[in-house]
Short mmCIF file of C-alpha atoms in Angstrom, two decimals:
data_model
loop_
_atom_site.label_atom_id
_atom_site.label_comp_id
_atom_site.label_asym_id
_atom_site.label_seq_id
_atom_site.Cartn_x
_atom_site.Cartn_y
_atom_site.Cartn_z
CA UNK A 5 -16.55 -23.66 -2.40
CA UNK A 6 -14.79 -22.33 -5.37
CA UNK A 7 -14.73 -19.42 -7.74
CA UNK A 8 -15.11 -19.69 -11.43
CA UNK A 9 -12.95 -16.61 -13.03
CA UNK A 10 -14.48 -15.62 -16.64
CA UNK A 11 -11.85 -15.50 -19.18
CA UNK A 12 -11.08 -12.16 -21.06
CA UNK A 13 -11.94 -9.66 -19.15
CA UNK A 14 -10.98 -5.97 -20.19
CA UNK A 15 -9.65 -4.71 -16.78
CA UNK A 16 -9.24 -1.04 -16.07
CA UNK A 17 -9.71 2.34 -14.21
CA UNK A 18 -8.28 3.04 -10.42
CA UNK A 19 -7.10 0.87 -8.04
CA UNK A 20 -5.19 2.14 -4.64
CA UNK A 21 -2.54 0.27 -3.50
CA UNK A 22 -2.61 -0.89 -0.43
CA UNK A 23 -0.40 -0.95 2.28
CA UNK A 24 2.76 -2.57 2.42
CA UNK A 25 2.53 -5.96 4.42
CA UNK A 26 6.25 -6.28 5.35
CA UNK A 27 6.47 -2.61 6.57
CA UNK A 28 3.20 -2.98 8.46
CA UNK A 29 4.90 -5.98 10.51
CA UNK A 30 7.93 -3.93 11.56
CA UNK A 31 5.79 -0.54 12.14
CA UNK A 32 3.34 -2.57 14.37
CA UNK A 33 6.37 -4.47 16.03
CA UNK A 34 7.96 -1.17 16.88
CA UNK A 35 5.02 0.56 18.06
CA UNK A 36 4.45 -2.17 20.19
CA UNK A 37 7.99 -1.82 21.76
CA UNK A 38 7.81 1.65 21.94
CA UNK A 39 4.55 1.89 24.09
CA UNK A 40 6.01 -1.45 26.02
CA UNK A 41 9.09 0.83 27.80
CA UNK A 42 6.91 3.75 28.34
CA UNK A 43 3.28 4.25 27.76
CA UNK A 44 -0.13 2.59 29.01
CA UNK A 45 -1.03 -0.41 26.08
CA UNK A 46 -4.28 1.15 25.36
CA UNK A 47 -2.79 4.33 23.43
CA UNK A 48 -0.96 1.22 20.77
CA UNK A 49 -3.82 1.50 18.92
CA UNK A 50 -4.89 5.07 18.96
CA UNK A 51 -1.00 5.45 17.65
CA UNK A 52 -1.32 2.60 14.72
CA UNK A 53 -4.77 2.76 13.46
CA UNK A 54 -6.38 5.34 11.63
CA UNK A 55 -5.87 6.76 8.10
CA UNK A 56 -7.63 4.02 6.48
CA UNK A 57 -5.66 1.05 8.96
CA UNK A 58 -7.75 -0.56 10.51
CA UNK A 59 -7.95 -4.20 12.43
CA UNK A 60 -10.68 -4.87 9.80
CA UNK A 61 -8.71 -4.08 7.09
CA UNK A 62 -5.58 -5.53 7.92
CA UNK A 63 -4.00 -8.96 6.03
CA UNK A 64 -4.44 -12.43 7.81
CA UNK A 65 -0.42 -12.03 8.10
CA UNK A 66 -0.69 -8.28 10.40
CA UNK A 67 -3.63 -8.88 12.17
CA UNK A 68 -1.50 -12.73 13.61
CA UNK A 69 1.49 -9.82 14.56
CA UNK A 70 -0.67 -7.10 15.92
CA UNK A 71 -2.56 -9.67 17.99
CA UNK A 72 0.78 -10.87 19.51
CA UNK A 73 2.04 -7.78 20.01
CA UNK A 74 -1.60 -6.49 22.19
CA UNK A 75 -1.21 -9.71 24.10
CA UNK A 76 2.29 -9.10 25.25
CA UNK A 77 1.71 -5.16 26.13
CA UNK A 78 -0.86 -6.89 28.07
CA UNK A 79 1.02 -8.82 29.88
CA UNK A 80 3.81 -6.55 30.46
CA UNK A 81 1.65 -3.40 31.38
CA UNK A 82 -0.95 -5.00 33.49
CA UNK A 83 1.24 -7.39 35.15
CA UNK A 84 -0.82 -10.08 34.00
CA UNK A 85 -0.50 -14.10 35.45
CA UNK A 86 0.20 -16.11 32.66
CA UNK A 87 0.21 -19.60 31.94
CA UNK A 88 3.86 -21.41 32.88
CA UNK A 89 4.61 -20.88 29.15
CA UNK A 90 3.18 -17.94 27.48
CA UNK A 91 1.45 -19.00 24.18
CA UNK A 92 0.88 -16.52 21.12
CA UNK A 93 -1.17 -17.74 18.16
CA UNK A 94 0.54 -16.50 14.70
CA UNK A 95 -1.57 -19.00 12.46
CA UNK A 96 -0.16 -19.09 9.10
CA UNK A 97 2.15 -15.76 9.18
CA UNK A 98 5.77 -16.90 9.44
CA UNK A 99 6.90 -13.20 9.25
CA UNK A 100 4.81 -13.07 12.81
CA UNK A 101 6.66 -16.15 13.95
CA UNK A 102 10.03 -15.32 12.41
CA UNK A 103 10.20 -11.46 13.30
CA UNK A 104 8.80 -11.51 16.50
CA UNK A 105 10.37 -14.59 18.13
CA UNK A 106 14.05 -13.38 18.82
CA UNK A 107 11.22 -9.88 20.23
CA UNK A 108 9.56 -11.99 22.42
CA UNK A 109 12.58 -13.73 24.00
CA UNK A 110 13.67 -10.35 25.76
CA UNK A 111 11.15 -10.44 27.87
CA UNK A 112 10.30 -14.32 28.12
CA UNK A 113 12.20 -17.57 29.14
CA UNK A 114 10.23 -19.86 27.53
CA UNK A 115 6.85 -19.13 24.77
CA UNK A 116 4.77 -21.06 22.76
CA UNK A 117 3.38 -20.26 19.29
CA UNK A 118 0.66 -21.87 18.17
CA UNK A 119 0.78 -22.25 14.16
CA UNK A 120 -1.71 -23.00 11.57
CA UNK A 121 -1.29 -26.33 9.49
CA UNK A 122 0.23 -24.62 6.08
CA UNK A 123 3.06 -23.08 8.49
CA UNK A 124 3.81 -26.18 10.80
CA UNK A 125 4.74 -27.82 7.19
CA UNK A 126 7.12 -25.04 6.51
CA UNK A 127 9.65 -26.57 8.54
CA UNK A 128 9.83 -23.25 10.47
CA UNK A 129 12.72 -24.52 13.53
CA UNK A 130 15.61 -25.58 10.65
CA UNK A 131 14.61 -21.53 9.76
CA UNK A 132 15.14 -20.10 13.12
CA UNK A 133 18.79 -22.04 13.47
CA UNK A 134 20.49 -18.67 14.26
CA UNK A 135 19.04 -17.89 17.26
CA UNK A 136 20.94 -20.36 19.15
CA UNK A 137 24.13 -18.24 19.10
CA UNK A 138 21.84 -16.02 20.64
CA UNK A 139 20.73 -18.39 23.98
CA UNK A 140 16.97 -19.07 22.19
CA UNK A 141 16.44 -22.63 20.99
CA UNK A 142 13.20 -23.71 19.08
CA UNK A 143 11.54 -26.98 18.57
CA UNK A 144 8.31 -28.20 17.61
CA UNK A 145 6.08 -29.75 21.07
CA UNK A 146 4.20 -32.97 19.56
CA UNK A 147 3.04 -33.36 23.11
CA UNK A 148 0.99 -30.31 23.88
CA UNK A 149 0.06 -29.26 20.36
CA UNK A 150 0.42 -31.04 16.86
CA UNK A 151 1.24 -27.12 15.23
CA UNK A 152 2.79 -26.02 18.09
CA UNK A 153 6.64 -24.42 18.52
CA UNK A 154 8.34 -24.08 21.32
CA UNK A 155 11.36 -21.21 21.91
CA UNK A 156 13.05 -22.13 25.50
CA UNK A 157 15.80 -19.13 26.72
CA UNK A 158 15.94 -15.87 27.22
CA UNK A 159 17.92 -13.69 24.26
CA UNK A 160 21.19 -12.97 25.00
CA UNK A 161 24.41 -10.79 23.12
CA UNK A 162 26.46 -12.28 21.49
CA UNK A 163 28.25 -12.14 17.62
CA UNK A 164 27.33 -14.41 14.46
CA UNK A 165 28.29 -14.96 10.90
CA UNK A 166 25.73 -15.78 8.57
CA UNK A 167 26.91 -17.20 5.40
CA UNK A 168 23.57 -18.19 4.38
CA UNK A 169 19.89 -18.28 5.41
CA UNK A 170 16.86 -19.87 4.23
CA UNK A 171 15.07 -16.30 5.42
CA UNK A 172 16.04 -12.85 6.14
CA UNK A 173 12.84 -12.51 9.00
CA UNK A 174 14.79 -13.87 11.41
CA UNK A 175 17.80 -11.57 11.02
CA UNK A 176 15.29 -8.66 10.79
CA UNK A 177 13.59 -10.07 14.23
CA UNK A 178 17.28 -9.77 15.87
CA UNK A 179 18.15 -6.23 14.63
CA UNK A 180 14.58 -5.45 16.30
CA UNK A 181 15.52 -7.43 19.60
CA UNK A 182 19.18 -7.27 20.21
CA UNK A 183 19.46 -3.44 20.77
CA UNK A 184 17.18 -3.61 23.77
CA UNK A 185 19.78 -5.77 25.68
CA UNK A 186 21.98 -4.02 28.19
CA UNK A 187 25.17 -5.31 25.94
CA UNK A 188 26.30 -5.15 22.27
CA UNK A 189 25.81 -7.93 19.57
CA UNK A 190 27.60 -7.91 16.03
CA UNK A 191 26.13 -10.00 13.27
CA UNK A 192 28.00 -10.33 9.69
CA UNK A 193 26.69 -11.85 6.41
CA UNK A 194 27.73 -12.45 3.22
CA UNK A 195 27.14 -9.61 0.37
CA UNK A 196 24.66 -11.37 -1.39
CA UNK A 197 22.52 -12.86 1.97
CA UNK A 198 18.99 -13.54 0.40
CA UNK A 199 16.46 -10.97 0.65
CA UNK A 200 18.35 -8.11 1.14
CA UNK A 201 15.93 -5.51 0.69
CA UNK A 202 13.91 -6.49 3.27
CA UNK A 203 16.87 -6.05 5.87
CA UNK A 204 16.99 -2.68 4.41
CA UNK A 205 13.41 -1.79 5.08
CA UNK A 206 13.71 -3.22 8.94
CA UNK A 207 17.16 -1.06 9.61
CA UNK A 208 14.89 1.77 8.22
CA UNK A 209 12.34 1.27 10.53
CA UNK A 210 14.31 1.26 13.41
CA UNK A 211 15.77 4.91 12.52
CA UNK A 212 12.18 5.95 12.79
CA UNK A 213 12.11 4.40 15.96
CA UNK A 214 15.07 6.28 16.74
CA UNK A 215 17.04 3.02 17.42
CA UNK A 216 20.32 2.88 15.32
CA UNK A 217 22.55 0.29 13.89
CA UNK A 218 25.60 0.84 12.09
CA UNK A 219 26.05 -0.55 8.62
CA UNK A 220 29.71 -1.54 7.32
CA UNK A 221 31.71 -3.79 5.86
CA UNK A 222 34.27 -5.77 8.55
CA UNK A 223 37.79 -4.85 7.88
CA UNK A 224 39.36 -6.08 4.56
CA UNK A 225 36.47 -7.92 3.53
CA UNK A 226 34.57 -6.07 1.28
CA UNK A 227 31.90 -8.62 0.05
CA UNK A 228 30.55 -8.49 3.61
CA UNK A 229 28.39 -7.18 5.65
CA UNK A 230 28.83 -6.18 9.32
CA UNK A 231 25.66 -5.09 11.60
CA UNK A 232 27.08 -3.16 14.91
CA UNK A 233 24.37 -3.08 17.49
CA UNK A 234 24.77 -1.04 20.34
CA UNK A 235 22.57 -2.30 23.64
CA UNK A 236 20.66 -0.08 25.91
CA UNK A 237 18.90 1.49 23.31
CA UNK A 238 15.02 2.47 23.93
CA UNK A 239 12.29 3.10 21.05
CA UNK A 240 11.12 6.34 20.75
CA UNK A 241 7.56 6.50 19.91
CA UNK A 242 6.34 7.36 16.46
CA UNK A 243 3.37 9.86 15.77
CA UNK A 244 1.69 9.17 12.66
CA UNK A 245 3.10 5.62 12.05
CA UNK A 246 -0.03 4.49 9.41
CA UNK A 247 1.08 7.67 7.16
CA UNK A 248 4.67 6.29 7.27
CA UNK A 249 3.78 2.77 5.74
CA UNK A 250 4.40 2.80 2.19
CA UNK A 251 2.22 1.16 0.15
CA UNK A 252 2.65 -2.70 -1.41
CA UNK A 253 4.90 -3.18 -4.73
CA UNK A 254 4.57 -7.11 -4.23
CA UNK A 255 0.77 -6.97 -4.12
CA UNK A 256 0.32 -4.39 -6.69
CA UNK A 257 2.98 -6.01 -8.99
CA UNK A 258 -0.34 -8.20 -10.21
CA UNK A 259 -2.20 -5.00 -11.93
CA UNK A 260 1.03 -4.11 -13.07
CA UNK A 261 1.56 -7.28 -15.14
CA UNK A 262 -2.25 -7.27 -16.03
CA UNK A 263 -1.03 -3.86 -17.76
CA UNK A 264 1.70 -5.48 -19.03
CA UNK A 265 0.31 -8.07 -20.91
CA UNK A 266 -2.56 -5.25 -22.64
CA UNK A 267 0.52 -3.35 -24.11
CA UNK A 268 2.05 -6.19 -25.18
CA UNK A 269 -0.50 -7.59 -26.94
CA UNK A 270 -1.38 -4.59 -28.55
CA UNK A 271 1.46 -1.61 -29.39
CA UNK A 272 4.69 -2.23 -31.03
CA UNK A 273 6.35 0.89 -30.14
CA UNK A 274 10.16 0.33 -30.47
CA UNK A 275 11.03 4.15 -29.55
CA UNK A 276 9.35 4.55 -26.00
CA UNK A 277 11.71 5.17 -23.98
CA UNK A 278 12.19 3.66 -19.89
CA UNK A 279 11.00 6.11 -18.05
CA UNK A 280 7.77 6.14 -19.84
CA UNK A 281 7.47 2.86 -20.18
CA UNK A 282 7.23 2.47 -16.50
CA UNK A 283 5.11 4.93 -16.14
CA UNK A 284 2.87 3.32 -18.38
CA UNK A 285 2.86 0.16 -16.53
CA UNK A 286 1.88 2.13 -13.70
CA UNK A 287 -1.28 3.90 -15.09
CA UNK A 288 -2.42 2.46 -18.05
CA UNK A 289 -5.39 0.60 -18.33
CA UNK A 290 -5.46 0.52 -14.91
CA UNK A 291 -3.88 3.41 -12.62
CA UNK A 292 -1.96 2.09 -9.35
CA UNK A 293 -1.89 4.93 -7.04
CA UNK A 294 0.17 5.75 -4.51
CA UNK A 295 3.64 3.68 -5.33
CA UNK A 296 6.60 5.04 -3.61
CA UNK A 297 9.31 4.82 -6.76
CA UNK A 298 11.88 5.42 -4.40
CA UNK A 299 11.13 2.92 -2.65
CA UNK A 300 13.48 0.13 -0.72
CA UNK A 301 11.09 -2.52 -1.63
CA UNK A 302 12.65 -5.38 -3.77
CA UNK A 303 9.41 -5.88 -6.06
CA UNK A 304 10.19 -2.63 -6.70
CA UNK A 305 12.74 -4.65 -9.82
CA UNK A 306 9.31 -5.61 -11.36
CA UNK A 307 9.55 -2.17 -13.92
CA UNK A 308 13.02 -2.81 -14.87
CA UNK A 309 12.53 -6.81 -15.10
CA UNK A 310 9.09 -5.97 -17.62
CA UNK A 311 11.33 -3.50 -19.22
CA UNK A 312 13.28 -6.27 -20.71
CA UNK A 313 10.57 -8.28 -21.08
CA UNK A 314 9.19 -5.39 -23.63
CA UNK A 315 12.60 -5.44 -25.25
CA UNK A 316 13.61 -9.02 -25.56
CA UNK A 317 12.99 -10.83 -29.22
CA UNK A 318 14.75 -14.35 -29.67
CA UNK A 319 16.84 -13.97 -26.75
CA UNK A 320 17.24 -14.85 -23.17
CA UNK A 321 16.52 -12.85 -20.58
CA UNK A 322 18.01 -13.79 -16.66
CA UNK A 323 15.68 -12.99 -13.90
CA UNK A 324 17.72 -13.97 -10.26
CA UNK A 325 14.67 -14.35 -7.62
CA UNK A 326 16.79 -13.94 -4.41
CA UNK A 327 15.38 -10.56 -3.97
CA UNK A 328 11.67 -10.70 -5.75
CA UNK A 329 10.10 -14.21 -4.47
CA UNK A 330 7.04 -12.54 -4.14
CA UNK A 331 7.04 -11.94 -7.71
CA UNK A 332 8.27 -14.61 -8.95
CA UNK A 333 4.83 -16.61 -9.96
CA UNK A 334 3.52 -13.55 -11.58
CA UNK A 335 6.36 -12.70 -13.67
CA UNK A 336 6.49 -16.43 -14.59
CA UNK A 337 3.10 -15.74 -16.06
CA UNK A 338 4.31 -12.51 -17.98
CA UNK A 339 7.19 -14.32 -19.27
CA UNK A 340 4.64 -17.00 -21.08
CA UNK A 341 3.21 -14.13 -23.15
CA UNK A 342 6.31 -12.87 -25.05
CA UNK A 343 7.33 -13.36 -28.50
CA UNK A 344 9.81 -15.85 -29.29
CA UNK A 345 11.94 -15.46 -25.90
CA UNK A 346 12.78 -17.13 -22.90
CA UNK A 347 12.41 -16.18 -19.05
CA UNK A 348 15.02 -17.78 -17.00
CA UNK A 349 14.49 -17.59 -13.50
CA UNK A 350 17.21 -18.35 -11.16
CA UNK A 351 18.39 -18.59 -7.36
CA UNK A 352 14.32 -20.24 -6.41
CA UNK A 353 15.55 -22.74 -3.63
CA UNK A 354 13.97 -20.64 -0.80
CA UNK A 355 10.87 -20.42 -2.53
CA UNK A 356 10.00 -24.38 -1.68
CA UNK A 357 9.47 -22.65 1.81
CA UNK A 358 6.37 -20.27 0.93
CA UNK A 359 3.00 -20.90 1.36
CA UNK A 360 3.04 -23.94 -0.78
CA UNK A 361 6.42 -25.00 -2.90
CA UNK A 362 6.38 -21.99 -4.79
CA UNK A 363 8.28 -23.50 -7.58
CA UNK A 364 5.95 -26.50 -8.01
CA UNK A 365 2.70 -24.48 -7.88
CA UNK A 366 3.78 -21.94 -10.52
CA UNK A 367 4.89 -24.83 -12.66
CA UNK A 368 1.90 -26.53 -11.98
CA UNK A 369 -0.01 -23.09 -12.85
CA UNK A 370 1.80 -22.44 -16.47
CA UNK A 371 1.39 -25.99 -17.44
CA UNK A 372 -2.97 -25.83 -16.66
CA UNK A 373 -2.24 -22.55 -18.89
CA UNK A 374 -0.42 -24.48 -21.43
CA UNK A 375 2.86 -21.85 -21.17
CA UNK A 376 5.81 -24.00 -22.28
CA UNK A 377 8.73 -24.64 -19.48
CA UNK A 378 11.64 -26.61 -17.96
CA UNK A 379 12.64 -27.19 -14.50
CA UNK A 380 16.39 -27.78 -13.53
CA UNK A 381 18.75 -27.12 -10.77
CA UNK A 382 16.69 -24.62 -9.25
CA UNK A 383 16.17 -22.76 -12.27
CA UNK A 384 12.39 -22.22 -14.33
CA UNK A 385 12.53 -21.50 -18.11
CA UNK A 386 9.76 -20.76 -19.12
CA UNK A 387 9.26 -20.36 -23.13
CA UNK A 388 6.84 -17.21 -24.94
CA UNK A 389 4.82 -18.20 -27.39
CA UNK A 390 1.75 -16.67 -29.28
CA UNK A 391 -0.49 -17.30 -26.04
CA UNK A 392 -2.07 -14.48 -26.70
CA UNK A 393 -4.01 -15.66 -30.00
CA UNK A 394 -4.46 -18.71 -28.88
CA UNK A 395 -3.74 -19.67 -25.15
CA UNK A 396 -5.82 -23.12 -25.16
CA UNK A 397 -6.45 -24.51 -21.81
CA UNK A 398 -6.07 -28.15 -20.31
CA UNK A 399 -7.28 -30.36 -18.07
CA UNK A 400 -10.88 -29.35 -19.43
CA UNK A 401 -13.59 -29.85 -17.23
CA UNK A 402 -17.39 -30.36 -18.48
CA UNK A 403 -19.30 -29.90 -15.26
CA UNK A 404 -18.40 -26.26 -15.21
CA UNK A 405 -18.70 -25.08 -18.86
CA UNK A 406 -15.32 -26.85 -20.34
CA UNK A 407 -13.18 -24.57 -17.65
CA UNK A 408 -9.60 -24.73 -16.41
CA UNK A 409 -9.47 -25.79 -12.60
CA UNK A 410 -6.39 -23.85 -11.19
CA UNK A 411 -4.76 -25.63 -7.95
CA UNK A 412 -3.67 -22.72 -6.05
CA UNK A 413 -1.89 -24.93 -3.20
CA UNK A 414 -3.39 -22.21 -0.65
CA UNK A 415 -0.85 -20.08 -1.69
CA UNK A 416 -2.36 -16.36 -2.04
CA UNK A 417 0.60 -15.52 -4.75
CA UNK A 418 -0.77 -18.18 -6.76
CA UNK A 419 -4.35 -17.32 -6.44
CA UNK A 420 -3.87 -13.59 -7.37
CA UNK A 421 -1.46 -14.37 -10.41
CA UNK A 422 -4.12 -17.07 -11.50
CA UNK A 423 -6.81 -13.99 -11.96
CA UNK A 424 -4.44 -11.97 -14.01
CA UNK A 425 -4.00 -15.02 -16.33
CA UNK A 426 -8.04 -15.02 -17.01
CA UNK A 427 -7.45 -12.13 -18.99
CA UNK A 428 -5.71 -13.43 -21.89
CA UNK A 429 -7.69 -16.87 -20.88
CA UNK A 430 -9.70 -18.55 -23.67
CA UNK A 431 -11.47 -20.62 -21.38
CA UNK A 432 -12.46 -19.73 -17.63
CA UNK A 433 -10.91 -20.64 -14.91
CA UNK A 434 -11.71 -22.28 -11.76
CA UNK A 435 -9.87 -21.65 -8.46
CA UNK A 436 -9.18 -23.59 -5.44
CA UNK A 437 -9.37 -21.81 -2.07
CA UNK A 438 -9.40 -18.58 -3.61
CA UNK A 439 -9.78 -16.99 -0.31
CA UNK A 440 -6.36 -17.48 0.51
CA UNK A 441 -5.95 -14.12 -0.98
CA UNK A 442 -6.42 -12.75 2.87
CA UNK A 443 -3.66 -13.82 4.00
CA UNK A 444 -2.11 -10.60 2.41
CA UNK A 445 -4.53 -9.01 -0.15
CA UNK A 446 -8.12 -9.44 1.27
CA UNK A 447 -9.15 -7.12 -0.95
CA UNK A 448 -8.21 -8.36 -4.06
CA UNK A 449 -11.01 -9.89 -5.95
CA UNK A 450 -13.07 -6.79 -4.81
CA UNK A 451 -10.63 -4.76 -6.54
CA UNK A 452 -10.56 -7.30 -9.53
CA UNK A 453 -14.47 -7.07 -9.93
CA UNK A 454 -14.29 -3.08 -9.41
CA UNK A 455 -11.55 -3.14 -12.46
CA UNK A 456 -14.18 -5.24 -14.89
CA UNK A 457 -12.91 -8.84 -13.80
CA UNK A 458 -15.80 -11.25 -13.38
CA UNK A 459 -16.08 -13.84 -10.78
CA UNK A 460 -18.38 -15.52 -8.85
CA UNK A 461 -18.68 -18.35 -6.05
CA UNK A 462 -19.44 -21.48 -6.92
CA UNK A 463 -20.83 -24.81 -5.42
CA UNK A 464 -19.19 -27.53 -7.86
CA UNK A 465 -21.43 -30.78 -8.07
#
């Protein structure tokens, strides 16, 4: 089954944003650890859900960590007989595997995760490296299950330097863990440690939580960072946790380049200023509600990064991706539509460990849209042109009305950026596995349909 996307579609009106899927992880996690020290399991979801959260409506990724998280209250509230090892299923979420592993090592000596196939391929042990300073080491068990990884010792204290990491989850899954041992732990990294944001949004979460970690830079070194974490610490339970979630910048970032590309193509208003500007992204034609512009999320760089965008005319403009990979394939796209410029986008190494090869499958997706670009050295140019007058498509296709078929690798980033490209599309489109979109927007082609976007199913000869 695949879905044929028709090309030019005027999108517009309301669309709420929905909630954020990296805060949802941590609230859930410490929730979870929270009702674990004190409180009977049952009331964890009387204290999550509500105010539009609901199991229903959660992502593929937070419904894999919320479904951990119920199984170990289980076990830790009812006593429960498990199997010799303990085995959790996180399918294809590696923020579930990442985040919670180092969690589920305080109260485990040995635990299984079960992973889906797209995850297994992610080479997800080289990831979780660090946690051997810690007394945890991870390997994948061909014997019991082909996806299956096995963590084998209980977290201990200890200190670490990280110079470098392929992810920040597992850092955030220690700054969630380490404070519930009976001793302290001290981890350092380097100033410009990948993903940074996201560490910021997991110490925030813990203040809520009422668990703190101190913040500094280690003595004469200045282009460090030092985490102090005080043990003994205990998680303070949370009333109204779903109203604390902020909403998603990564996942609305697509209606905001879908607005994008309408002004673009049809003001040339040199005076506006950047403050309105953004707030024209924001609501014009279609309204995102409920953004928190204050917000610690990284994507949050998509206004300033379209900003220049809207400025730039025969020159270069430098995107660095360290912070944004969730952007990164739709902001390729945006970059294809402007005027005699060029997008470079640098520091993408850690995005070959997404859902697909993030790098190849945006490359692959701005070459089926004919948007000119070069691959080098870990950095994408990617070259504007007058797409919007005449964006002809290749690799044409008869058997569905001369359409576009669009490879989205399984990767939900791809699939969502490939339905904003349909609007400046001469030619439809037709996507692979476009229900991959669940894994963190399940609602999106709902929301693309309820805009004016048209797609439909279909069963390909």
């Amino acid at each position: 089954m695949k879905m044929k996307i028709e090309n030019r579609s005027i999108l517009s009106g309301v669309v709420d944003s929905i909630p954020s899927k990296s805060y949802s992880h941590r609230y859930l996690i410490g929730s979870a650890l929270a009702h674990g020290a004190s409180m009977e399991d049952e009331s964890f979801d009387d204290d999550f859900l509500g105010n539009g959260l609901s199991k229903e409506t959660f992502s593929e990724d937070v419904l894999a960590t919320y479904e951990c998280l119920s199984k170990l209250l289980n076990i830790i509230h009812h006593k429960r007989t498990v199997a010799e090892i303990p085995t959790f299923q996180c399918n294809n979420s590696g923020s579930t595997l990442r985040i919670l592993s180092p969690i589920l090592m305080v109260f485990f000596e040995k635990v299984r995760f079960v992973c889906g196939r797209q995850l297994i391929g992610r080479n997800m042990p080289a990831s979780m490296e660090p946690l051997k300073t810690f007394g945890v080491d991870c390997y994948s068990d061909g014997d019991f299950l082909r996806n299956s990884i096995v963590l084998n010792g209980n977290l201990k204290s200890g200190e670490i330097h990280l110079d470098d990491a392929p992810t920040s989850q597992v850092l955030s899954g220690l700054l969630m863990a380490l404070p519930l041992l009976k001793k302290n732990s001290c981890i350092t990294i380097s100033e410009d440690f990948p993903s940074m944001p996201y560490v910021d949004m997991t110490l925030n979460t813990l203040k809520d939580f009422g668990v703190n970690i101190e913040k500094t830079h280690p003595e004469n070194d200045e282009k460090s960072i030092k985490f102090n974490i005080c043990g003994n610490q205990k998680y303070k339970t949370v009333q109204n946790i779903s109203n604390r979630i902020e909403n998603d910048w990564s996942n609305s970032a697509f209606w905001i380049v879908a607005n994008f590309i309408y002004d673009y193509s049809e003001t040339t208003d040199i005076n506006l200023t950047k403050s309105s500007y953004c707030e024209k992204l924001l609501n014009y034609p279609i309204k995102v509600c409920n953004l928190n512009s204050d917000s610690l999320q990284g994507d949050r760089e998509i206004l300033n990064i379209l900003w220049d965008f809207k400025r730039s005319s025969n020159s270069v403009t430098s995107i660095d991706c360290s912070n944004i990979p969730d952007v990164f394939p739709v902001l390729a796209l945006a970059s294809g539509v402007l005027k005699d410029s060029v997008a470079e986008f640098t520091n993408l190494e850690r995005l070959s460990l997404k859902e697909s090869n993030r790098i190849e499958s945006t490359v692959s997706l701005l070459n089926s849209l004919d948007i000119k670009n070069r691959l080098s050295e870990h950095k994408l140019k990617v070259y504007g042109s007058a797409l919007l007058k005449n964006g002809i498509m290749s690799k044409l296709d008869a058997i569905v009305d001369n359409a576009c078929e669009i490879n989205t690798y399984g990767d939900h980033r791809i699939a969502m950026t490939a339905g904003i490209a349909s609007i400046f599309s001469n030619r439809p489109l037709i996507l692979s596995n476009y229900v991959c979109v669940k894994k963190s927007y399940p609602g999106f082609w709902k929301d693309f349909k309820k805009l004016g976007g048209k797609c439909d199913k279909i069963q390909l000869r």
